[in-house]
CSV table of C-alpha atoms and ligand atoms in Angstrom, one decimal:
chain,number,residue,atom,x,y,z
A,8,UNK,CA,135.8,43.4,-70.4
A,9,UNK,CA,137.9,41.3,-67.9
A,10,UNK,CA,140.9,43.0,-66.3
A,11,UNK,CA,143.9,41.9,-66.3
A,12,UNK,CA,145.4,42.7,-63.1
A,13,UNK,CA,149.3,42.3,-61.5
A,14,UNK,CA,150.1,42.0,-57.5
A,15,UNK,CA,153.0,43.1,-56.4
A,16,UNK,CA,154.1,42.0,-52.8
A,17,UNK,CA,152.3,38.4,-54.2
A,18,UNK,CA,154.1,36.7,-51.7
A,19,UNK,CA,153.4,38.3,-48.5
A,20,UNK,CA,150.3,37.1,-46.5
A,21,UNK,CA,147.5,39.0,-47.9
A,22,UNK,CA,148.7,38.5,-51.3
A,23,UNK,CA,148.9,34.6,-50.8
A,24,UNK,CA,145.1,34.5,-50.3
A,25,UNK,CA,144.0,37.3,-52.8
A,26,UNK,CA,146.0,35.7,-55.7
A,27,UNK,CA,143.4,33.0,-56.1
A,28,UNK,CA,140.7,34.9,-54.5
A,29,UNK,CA,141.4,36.9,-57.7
A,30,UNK,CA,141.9,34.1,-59.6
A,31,UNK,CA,138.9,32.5,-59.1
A,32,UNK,CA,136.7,35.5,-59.5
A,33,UNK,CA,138.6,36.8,-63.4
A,34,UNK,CA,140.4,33.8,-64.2
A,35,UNK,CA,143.5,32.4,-63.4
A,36,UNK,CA,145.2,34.0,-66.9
A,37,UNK,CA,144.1,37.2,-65.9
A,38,UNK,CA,145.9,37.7,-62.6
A,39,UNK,CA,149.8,38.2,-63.1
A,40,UNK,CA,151.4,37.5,-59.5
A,41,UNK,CA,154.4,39.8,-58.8
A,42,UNK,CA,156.9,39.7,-56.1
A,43,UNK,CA,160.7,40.8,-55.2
A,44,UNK,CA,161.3,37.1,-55.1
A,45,UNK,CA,160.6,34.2,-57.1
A,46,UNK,CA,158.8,31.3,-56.1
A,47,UNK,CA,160.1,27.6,-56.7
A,48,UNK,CA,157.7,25.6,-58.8
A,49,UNK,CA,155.3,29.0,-58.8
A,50,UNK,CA,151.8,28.2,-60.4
A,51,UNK,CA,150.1,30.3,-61.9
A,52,UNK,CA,151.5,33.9,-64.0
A,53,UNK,CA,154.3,35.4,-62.2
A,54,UNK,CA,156.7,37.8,-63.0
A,55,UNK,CA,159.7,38.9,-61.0
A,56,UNK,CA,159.4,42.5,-60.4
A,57,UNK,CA,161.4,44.8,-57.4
A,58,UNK,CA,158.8,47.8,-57.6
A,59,UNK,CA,161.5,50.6,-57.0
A,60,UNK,CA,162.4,49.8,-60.0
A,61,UNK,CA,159.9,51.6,-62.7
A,62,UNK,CA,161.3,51.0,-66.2
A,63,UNK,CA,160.8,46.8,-65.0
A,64,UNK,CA,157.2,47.8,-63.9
A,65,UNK,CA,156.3,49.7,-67.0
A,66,UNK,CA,157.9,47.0,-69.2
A,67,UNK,CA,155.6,44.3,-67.3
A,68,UNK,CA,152.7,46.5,-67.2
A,69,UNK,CA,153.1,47.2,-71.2
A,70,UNK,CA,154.2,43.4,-72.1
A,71,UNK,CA,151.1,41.7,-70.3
A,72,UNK,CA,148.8,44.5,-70.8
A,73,UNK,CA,147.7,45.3,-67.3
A,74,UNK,CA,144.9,47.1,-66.6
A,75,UNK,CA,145.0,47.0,-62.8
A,76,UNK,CA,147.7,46.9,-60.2
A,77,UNK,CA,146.8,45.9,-56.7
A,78,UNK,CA,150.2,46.7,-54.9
A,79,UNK,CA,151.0,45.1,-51.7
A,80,UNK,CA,154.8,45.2,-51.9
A,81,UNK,CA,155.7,47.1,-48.2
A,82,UNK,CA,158.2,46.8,-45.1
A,83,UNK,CA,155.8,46.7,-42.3
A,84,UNK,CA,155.6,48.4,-39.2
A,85,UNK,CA,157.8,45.9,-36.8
A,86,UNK,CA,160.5,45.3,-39.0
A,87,UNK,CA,160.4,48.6,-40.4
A,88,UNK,CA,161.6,50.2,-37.2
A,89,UNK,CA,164.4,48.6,-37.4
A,90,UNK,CA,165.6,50.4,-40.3
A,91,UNK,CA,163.2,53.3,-40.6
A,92,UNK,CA,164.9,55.3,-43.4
A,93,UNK,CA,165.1,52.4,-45.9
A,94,UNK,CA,161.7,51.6,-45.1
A,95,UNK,CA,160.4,55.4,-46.1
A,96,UNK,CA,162.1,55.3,-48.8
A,97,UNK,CA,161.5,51.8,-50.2
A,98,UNK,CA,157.6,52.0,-49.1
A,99,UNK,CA,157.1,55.3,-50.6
A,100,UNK,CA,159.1,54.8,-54.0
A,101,UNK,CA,157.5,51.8,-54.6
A,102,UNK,CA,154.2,53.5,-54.6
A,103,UNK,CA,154.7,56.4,-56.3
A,104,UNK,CA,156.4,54.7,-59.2
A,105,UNK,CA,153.0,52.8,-59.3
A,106,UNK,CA,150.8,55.6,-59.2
A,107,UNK,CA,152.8,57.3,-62.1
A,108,UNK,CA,153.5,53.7,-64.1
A,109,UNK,CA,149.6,54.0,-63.8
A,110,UNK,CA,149.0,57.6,-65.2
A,111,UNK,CA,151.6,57.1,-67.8
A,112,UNK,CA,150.2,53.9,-68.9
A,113,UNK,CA,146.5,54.7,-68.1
A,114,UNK,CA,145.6,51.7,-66.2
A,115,UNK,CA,142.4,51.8,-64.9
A,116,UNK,CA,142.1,51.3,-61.2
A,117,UNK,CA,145.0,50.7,-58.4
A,118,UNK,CA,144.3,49.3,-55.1
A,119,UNK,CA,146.4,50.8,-51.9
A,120,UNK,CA,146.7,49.0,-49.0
A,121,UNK,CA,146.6,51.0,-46.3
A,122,UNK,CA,146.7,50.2,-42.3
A,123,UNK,CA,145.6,51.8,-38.8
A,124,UNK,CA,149.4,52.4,-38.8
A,125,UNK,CA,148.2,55.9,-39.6
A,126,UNK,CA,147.2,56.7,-36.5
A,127,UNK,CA,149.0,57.9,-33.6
A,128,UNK,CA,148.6,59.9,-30.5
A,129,UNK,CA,146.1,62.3,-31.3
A,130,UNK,CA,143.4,60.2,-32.8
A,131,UNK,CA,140.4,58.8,-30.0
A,132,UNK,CA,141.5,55.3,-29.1
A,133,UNK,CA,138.0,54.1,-29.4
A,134,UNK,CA,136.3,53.7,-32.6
A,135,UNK,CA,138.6,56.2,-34.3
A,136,UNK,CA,136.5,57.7,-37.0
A,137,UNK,CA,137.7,57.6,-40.6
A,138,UNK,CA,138.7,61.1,-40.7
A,139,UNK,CA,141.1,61.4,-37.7
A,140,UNK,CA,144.0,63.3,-37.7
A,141,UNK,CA,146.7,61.1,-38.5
A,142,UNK,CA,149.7,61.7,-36.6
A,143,UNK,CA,151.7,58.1,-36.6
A,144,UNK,CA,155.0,57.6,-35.1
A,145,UNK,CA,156.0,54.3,-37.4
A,146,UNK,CA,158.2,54.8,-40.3
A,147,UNK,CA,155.9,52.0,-41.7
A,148,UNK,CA,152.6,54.5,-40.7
A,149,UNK,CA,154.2,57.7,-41.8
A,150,UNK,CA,154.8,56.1,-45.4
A,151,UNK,CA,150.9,54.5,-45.7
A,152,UNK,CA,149.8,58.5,-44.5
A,153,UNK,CA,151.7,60.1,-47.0
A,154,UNK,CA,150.5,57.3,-49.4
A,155,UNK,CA,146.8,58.0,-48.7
A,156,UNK,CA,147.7,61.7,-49.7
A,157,UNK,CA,149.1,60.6,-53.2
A,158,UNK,CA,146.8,58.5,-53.4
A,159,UNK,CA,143.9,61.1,-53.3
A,160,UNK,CA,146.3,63.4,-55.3
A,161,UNK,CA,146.6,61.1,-58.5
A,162,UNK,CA,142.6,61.0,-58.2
A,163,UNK,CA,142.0,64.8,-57.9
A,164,UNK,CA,144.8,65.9,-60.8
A,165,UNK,CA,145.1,62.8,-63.1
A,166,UNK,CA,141.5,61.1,-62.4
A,167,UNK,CA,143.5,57.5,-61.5
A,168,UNK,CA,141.0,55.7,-59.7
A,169,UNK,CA,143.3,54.2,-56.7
A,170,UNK,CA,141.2,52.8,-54.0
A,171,UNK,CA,142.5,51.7,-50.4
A,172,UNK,CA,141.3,50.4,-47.1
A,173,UNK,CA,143.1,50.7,-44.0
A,174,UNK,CA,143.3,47.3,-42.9
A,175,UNK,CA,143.6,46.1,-39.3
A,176,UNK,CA,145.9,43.4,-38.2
A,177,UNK,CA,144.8,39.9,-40.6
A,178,UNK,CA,144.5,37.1,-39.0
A,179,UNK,CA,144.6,34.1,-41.5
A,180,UNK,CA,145.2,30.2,-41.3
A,181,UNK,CA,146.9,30.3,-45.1
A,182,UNK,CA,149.9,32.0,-44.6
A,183,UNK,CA,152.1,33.6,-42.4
A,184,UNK,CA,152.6,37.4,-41.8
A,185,UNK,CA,156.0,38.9,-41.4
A,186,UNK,CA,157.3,41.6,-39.8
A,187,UNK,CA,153.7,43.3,-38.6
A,188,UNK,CA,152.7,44.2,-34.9
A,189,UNK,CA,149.9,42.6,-35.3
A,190,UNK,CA,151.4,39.2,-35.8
A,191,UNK,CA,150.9,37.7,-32.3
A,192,UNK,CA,147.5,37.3,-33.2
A,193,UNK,CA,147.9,34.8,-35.8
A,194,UNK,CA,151.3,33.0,-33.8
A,195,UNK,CA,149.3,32.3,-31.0
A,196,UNK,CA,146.8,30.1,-32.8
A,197,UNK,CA,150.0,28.0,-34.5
A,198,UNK,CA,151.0,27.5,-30.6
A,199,UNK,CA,148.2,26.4,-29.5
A,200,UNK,CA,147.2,24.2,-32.0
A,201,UNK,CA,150.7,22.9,-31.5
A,202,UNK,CA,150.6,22.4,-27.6
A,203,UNK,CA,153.5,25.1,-27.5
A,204,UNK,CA,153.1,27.6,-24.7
A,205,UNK,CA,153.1,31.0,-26.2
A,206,UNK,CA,155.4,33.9,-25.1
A,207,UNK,CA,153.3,37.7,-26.4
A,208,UNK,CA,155.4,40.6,-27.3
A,209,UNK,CA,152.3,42.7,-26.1
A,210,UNK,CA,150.8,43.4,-22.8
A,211,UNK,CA,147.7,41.1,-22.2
A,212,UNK,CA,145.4,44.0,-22.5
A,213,UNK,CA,147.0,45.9,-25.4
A,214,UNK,CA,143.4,45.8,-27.7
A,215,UNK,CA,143.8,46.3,-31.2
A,216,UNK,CA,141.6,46.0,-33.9
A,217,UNK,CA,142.2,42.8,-36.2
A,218,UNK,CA,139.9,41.4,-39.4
A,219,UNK,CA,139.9,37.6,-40.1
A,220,UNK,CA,141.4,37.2,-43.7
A,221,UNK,CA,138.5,35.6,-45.4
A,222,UNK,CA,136.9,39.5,-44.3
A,223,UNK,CA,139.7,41.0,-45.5
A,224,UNK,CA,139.6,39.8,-49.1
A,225,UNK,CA,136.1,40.0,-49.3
A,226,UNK,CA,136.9,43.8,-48.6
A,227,UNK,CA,139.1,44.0,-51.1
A,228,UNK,CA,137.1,42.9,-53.7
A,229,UNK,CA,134.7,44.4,-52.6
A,230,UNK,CA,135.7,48.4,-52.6
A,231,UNK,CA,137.7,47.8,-55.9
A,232,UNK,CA,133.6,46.3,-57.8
A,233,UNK,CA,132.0,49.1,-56.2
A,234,UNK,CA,130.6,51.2,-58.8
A,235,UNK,CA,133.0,54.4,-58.8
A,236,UNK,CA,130.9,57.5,-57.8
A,237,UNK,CA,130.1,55.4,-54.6
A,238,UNK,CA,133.9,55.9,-53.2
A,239,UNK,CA,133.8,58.9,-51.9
A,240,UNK,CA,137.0,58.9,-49.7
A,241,UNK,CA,140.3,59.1,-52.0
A,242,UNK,CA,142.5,58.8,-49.1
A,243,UNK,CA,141.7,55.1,-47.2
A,244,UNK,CA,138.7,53.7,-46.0
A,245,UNK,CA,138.6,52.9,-42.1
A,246,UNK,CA,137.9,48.5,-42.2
A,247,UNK,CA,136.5,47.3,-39.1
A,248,UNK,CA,136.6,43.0,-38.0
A,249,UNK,CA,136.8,41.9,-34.1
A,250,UNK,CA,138.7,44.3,-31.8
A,251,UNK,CA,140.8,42.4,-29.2
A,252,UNK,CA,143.5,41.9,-26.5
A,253,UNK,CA,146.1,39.0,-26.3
A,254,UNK,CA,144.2,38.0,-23.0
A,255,UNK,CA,141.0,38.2,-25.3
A,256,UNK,CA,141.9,35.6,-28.2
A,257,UNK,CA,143.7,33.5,-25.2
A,258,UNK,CA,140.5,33.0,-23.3
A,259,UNK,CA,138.8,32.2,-27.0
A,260,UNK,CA,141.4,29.7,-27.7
A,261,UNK,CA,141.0,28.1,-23.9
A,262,UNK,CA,137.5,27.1,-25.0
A,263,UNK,CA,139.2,24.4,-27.3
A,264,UNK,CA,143.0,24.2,-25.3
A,265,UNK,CA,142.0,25.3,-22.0
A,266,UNK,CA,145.3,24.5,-20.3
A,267,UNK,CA,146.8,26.8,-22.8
A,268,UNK,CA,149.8,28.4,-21.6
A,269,UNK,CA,150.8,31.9,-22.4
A,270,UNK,CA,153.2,34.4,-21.0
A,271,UNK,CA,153.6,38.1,-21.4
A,272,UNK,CA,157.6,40.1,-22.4
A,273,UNK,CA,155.9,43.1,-24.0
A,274,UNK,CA,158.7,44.5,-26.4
A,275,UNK,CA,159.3,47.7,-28.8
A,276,UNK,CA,156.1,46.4,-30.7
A,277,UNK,CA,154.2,47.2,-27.6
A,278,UNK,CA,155.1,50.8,-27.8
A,279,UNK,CA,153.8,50.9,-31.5
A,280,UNK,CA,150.6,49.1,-30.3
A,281,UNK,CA,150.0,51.1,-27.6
A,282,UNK,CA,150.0,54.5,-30.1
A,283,UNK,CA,147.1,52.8,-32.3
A,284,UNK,CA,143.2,52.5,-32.1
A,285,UNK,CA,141.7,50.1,-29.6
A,286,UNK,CA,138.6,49.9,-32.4
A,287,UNK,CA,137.6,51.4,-35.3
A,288,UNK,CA,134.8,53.1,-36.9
A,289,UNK,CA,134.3,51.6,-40.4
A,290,UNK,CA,130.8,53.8,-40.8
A,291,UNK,CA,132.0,55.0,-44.2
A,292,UNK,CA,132.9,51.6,-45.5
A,293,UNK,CA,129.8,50.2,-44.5
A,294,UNK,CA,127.8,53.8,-46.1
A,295,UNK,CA,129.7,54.0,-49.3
A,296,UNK,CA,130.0,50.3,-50.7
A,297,UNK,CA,128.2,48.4,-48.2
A,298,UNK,CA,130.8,46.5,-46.1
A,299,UNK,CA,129.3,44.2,-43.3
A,300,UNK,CA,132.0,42.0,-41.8
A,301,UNK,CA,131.2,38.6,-41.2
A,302,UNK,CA,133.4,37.1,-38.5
A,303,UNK,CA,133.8,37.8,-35.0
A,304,UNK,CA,136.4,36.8,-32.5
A,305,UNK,CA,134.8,33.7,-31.3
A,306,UNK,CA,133.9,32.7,-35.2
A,307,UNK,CA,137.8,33.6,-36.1
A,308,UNK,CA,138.7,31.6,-33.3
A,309,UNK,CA,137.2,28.3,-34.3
A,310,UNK,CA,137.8,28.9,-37.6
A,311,UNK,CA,141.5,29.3,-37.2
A,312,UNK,CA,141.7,26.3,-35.2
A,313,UNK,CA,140.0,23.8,-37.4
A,314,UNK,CA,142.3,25.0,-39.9
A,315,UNK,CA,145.5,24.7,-38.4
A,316,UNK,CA,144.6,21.2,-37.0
A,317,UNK,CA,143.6,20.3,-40.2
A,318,UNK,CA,147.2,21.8,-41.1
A,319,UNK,CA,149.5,20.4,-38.6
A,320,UNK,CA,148.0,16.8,-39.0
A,321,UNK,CA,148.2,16.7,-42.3
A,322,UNK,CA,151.5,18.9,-42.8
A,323,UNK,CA,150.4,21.2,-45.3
A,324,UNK,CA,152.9,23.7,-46.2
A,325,UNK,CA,151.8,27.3,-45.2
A,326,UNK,CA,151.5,29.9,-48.4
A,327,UNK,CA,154.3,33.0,-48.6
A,328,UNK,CA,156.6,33.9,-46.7
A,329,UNK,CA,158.1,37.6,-47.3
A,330,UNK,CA,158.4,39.7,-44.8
A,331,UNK,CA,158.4,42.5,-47.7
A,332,UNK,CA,154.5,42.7,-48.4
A,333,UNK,CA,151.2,42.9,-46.6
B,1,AKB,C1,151.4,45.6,-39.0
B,1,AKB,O1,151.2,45.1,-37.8
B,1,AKB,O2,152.3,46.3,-39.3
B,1,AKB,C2,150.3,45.3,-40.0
B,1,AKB,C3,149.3,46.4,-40.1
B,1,AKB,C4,148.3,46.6,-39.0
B,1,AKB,O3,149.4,47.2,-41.0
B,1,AKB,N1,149.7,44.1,-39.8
């Protein structure tokens, strides 16, 4: 039987792209989008839902007979230093209101996003294995740890089968992100493509790992098909793309804009960068459901590109824009 599945965070930038990534795969009737805001002239199911707020998720969830929630809705890790309280306790009641909305209702799978947020100063740098010790020093990566803990709690008590990755920065030509650290990554390629010179809030050699968005979803879909006795990790599945620096993407863009200009003022997001992986080791990912990623940096790169030229010449609108959701 199809699922019928609701996103919360719809609006953000991974939800932009999975909504009809989703869509397209069980039918547009079948995917109910969900966000803290509504959308002018929305296509498409949506319903208004603020997910700290259980008795209006169980009433969606028991209207529209869900089966599976995929749930997005988050404060990220830039804009959640700025108010690190709220974000603990918006990211975390959020969640566990779905995770029990689930259990009561019995829906049958929930995906987590999780990120390399979770890491801080004690896991190795390079190719930090799945099962590091996660010690992070975001209010956004403190939330996702504790999240991956429920998250393998609700499996091991109740049996709810939530599923998670921990995603790397996204870099995506559809939509904007908000509020990440990882979001120079995707600015840069608008500059360019604009002939703006580009000022980056990290140091030129501040590697990080980062997953081109057509990956990403592919991911997605991917761990929440697998058949269930092949996920052994309940917590989050390390997701490995292209690892690089800001001077790396630069000299990628340069191929196409080689005058290019971009200056470095590292800021506080540096100091979260510099605390997370250089790489990561996605072994696990790859063993238990057989992810293989297909994009590199130099195949993001001219993908982005011909994108956003495509974009800017023909003034497309970009998809989302909350800074409230992956
Ligand atoms: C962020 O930068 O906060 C996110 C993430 C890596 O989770 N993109």
């Amino acid at each position: 039987m199809q699922p019928t599945i609701l996103v919360t965070g719809a609006n953000g930038q991974l939800g932009s792209v999975l909504i009809p990534a989703l869509r397209g795969r069980y039918g547009s009737e079948r995917v109910i989008a969900s966000d803290i805001r509504s959308v002018p002239n929305y296509r498409g199911r949506f319903e208004l839902i603020d997910a700290t707020d259980a008795d209006r998720l169980t009433q969606v969830v028991r209207e529209q007979n869900v089966t599976q929630i995929y749930h997005l809705a988050a404060i990220l890790s830039a804009s959640g230093e700025q108010q690190p309280i709220r974000t603990w306790n918006i990211n975390m009641s959020a969640f566990l209101n779905v995770l029990e909305v689930s259990r009561q209702e019995g829906i049958d799978k929930v995906f987590y996003p999780s990120s390399i947020a979770v890491f801080g100063e004690g896991a190795e740098l390079d190719h930090t294995p799945n099962d590091s010790v996660l010690d992070p020093l975001t209010s956004y990566g403190i939330s996702k740890a504790a999240g991956e803990n429920w998250a393998q709690y609700y499996f091991a008590k109740y049996g709810l089968d939530v599923r998670s990755i921990r995603y790397p920065g996204v870099i995506g030509h559809q939509s904007d992100p908000g509020g990440g650290t990882t979001d120079y990554a995707v600015e840069i390629f608008h500059a360019a493509v604009q002939g703006k010179p580009f000022s980056c809030f990290l140091q030129a050699d501040e590697r990080l790992p980062m997953i081109f968005m057509d990956d990403a979803i592919r991911a997605t879909l991917e761990l929440m098909e697998a058949p269930k006795e092949n996920i052994r990790i309940r917590t989050s599945y390390n997701l490995a793309g292209a690892s690089f620096s800001p001077e790396e993407v630069t000299a990628a863009i340069r191929q196409y804009y080689p005058d290019f200009d971009v200056s470095y003022v590292p800021d506080y997001r540096q100091e979260i960068a510099a605390k997370w992986p250089n790489s990561i080791d996605d072994s696990a990912a790859r063993g238990d459901w057989g992810w293989q990623p297909e994009y590199d940096l130099k195949k993001m790169a001219k993908t982005m590109i011909e994108a956003l030229q495509k974009r800017y010449n023909r003034e497309t609108p970009l998809l989302g824009n909350n800074q409230f959701a992956a």
